[in-house]
JSON list of C-alpha atoms in Angstrom, two decimals:
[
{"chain": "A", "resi": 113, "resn": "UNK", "atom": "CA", "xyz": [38.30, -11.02, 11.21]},
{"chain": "A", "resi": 114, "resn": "UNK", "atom": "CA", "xyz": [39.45, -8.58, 8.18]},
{"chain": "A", "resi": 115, "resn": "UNK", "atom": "CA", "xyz": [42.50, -9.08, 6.29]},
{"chain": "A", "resi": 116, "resn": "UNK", "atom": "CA", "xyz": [44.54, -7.28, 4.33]},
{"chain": "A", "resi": 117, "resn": "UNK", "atom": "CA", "xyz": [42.77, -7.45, 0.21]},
{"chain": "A", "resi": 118, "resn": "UNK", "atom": "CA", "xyz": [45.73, -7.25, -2.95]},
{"chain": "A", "resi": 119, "resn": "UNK", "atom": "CA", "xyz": [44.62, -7.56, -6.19]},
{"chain": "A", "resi": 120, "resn": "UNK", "atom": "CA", "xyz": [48.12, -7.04, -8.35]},
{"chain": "A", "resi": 121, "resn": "UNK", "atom": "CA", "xyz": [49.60, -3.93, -6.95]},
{"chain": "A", "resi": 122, "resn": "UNK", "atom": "CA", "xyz": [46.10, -2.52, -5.34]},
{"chain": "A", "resi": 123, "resn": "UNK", "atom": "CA", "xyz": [44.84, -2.71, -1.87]},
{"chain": "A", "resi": 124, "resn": "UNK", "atom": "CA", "xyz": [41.72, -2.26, -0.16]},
{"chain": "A", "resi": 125, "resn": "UNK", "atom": "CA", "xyz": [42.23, 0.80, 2.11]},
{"chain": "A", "resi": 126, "resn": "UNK", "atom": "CA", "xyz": [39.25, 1.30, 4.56]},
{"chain": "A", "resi": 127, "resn": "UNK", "atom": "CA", "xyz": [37.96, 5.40, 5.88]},
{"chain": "A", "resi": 128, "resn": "UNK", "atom": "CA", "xyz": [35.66, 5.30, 8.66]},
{"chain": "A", "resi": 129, "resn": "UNK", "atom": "CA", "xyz": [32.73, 8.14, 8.66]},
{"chain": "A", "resi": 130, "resn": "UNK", "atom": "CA", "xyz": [29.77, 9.28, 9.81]},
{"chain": "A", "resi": 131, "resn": "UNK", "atom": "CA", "xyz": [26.83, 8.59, 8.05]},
{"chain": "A", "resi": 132, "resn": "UNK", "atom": "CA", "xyz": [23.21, 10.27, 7.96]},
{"chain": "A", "resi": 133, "resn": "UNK", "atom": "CA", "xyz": [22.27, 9.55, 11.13]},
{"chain": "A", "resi": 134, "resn": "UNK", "atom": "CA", "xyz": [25.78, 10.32, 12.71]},
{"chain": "A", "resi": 135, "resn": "UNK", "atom": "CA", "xyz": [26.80, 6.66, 13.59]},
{"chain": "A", "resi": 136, "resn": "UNK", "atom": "CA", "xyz": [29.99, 5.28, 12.40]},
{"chain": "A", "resi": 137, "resn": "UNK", "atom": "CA", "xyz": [30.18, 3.65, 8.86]},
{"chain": "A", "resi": 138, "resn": "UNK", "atom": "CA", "xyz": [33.21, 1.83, 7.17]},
{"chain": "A", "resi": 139, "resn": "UNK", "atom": "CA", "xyz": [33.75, 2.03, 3.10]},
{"chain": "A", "resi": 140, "resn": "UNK", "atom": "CA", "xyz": [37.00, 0.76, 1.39]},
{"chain": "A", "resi": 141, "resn": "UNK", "atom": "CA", "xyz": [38.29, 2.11, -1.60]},
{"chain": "A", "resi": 142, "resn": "UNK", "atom": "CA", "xyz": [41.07, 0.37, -3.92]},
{"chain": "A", "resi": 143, "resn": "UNK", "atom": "CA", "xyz": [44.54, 2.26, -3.89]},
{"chain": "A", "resi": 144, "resn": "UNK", "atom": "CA", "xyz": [48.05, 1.03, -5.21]},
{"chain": "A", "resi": 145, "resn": "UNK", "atom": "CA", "xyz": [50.96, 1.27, -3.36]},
{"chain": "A", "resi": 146, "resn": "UNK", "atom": "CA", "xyz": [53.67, 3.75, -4.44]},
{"chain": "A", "resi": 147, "resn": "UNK", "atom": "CA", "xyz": [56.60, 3.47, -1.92]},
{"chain": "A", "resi": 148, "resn": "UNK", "atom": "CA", "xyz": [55.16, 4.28, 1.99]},
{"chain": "A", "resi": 149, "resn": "UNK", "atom": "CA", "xyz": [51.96, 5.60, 0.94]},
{"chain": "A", "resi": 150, "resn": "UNK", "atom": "CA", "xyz": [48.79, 5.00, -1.22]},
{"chain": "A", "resi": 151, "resn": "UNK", "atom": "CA", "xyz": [47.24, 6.22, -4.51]},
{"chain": "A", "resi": 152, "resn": "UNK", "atom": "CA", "xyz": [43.57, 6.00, -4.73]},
{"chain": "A", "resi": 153, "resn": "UNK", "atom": "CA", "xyz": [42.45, 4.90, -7.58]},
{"chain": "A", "resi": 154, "resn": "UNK", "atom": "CA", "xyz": [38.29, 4.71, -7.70]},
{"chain": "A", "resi": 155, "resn": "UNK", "atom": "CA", "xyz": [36.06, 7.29, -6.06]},
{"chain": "A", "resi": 156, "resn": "UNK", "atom": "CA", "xyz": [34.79, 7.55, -3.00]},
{"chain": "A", "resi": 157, "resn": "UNK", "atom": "CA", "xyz": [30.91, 7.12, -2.53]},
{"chain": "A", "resi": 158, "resn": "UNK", "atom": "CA", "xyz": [30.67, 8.48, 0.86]},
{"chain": "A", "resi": 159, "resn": "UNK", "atom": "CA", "xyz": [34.30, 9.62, 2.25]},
{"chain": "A", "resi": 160, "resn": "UNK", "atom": "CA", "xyz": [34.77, 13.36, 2.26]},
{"chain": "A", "resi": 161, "resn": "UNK", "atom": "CA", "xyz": [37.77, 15.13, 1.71]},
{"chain": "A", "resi": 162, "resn": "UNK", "atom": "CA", "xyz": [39.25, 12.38, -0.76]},
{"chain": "A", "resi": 163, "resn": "UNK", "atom": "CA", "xyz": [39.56, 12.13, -4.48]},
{"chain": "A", "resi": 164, "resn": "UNK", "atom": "CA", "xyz": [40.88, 9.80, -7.17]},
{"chain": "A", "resi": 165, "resn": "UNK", "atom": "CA", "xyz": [44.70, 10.05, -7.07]},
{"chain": "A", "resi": 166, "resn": "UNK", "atom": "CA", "xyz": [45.07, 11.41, -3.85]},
{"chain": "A", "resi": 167, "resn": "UNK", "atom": "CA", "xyz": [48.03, 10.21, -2.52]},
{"chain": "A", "resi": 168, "resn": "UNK", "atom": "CA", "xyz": [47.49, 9.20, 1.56]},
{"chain": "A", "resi": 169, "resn": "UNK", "atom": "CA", "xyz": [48.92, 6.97, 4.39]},
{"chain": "A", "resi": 170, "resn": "UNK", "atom": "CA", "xyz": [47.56, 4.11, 6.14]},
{"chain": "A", "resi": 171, "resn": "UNK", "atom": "CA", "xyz": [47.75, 2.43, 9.58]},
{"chain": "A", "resi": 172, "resn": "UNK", "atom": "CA", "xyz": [47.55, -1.10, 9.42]},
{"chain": "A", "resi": 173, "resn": "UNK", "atom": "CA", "xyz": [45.77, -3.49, 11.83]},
{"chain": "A", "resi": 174, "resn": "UNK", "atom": "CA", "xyz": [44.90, -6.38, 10.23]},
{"chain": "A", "resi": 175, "resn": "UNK", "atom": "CA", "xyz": [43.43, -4.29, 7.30]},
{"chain": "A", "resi": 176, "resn": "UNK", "atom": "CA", "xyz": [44.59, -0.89, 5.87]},
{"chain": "A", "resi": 177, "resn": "UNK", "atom": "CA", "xyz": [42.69, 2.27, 7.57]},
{"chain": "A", "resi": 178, "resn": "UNK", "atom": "CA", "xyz": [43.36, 5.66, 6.06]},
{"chain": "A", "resi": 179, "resn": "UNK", "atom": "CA", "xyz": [45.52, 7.81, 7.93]},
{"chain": "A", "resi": 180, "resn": "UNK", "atom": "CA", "xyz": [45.80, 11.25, 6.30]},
{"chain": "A", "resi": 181, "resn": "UNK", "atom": "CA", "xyz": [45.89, 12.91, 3.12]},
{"chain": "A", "resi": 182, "resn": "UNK", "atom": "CA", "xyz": [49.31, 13.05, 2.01]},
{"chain": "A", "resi": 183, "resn": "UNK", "atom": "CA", "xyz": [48.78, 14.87, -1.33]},
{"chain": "A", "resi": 184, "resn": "UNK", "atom": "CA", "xyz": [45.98, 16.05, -3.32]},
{"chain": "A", "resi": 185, "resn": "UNK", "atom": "CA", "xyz": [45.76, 14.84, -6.48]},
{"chain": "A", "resi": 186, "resn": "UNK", "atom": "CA", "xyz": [43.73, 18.04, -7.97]},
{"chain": "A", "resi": 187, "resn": "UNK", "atom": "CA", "xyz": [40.49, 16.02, -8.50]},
{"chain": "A", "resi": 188, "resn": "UNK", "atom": "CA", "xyz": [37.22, 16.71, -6.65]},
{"chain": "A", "resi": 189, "resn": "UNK", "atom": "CA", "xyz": [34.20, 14.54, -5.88]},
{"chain": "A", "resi": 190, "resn": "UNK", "atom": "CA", "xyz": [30.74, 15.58, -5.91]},
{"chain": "A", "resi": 191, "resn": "UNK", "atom": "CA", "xyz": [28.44, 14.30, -3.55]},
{"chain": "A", "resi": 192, "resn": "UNK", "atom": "CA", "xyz": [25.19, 13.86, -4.22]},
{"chain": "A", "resi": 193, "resn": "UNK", "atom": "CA", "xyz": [22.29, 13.42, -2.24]},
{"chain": "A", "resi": 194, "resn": "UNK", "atom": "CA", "xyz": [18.24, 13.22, -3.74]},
{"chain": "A", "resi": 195, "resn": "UNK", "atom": "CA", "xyz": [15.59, 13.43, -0.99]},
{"chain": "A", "resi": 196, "resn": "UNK", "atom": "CA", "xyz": [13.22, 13.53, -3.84]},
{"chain": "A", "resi": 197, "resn": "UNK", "atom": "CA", "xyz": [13.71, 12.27, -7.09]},
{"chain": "A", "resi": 198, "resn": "UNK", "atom": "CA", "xyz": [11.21, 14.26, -9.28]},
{"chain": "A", "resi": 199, "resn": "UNK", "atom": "CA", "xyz": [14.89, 16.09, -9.66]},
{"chain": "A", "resi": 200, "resn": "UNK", "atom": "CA", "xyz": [16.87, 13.53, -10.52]},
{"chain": "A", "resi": 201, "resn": "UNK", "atom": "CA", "xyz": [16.46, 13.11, -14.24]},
{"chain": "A", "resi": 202, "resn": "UNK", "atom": "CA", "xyz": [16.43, 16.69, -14.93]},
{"chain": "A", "resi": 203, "resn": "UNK", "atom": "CA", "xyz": [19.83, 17.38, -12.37]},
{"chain": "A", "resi": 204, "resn": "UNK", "atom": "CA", "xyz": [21.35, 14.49, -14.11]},
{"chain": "A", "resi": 205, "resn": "UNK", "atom": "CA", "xyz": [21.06, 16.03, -17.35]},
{"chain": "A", "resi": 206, "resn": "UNK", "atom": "CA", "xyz": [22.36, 19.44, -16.72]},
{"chain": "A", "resi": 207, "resn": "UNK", "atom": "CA", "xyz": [25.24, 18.09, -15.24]},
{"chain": "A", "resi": 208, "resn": "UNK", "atom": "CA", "xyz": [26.32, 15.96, -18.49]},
{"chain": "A", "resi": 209, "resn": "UNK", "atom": "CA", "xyz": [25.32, 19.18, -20.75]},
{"chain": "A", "resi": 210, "resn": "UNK", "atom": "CA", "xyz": [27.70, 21.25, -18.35]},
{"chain": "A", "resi": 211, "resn": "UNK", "atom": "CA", "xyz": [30.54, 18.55, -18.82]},
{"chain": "A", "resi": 212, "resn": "UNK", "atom": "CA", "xyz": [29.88, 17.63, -22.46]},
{"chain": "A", "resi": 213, "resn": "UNK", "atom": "CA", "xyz": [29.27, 21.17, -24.09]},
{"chain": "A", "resi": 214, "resn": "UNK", "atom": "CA", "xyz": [31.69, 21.40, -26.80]},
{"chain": "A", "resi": 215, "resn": "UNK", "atom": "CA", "xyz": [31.80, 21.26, -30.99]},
{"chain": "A", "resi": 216, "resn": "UNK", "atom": "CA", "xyz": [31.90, 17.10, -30.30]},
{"chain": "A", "resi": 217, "resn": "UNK", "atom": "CA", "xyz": [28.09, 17.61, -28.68]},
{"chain": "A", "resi": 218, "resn": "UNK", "atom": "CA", "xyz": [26.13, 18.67, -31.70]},
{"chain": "A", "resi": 219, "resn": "UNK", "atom": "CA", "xyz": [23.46, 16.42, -31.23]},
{"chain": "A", "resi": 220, "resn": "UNK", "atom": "CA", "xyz": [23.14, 17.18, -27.20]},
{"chain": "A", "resi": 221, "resn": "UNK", "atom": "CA", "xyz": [20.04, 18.76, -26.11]},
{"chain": "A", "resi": 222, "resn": "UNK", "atom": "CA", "xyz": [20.51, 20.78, -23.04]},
{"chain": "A", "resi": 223, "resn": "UNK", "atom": "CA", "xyz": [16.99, 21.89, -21.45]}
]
């Protein structure tokens, strides 16, 4: 039997999904409590349609189970997924040139 997880003023708050192959799958994310609801506070690895800081509510039975989105934080998550990864290093890559390009990336090479 589950039970309830604290650690200081964070709980584990677990979102039931489908996975891949459609069945049912369970991850828990931490969130800290701020009056009746829940601030998430890491990101999701499989969860759509949540992002760091979101704000949500919770049913509890014996653990915490997400609810529903309360309020959006303004974050997004990106998913994703490599079927082959030939891709990866080269995906990887242009992501962190499209996030770091600035004046403080001089010695950055993009390709």
């Amino acid at each position: 039997m589950k039970k309830v997880k604290k650690y200081k003023n964070s709980y584990k708050v677990f979102f039931i999904y489908k996975d891949n192959n459609e069945q049912l799958a369970e991850e828990s994310i931490w969130a800290d409590k701020e009056g009746d609801f829940y601030r998430v506070k890491n990101i999701p690895f499989f969860t759509n349609n949540i992002a760091y800081n979101d704000l949500i509510s919770v049913e509890i039975d014996d653990v915490l189970y997400f609810d529903s989105l309360i309020e959006e934080s303004g974050h997004s998550t990106v998913q994703l997924v490599f079927f082959d990864m030939e891709y990866f290093d080269h995906l990887t890559n242009t992501i962190i040139c499209l996030l770091y390009t600035s004046d403080a990336a001089d010695d950055l090479l993009c390709v």
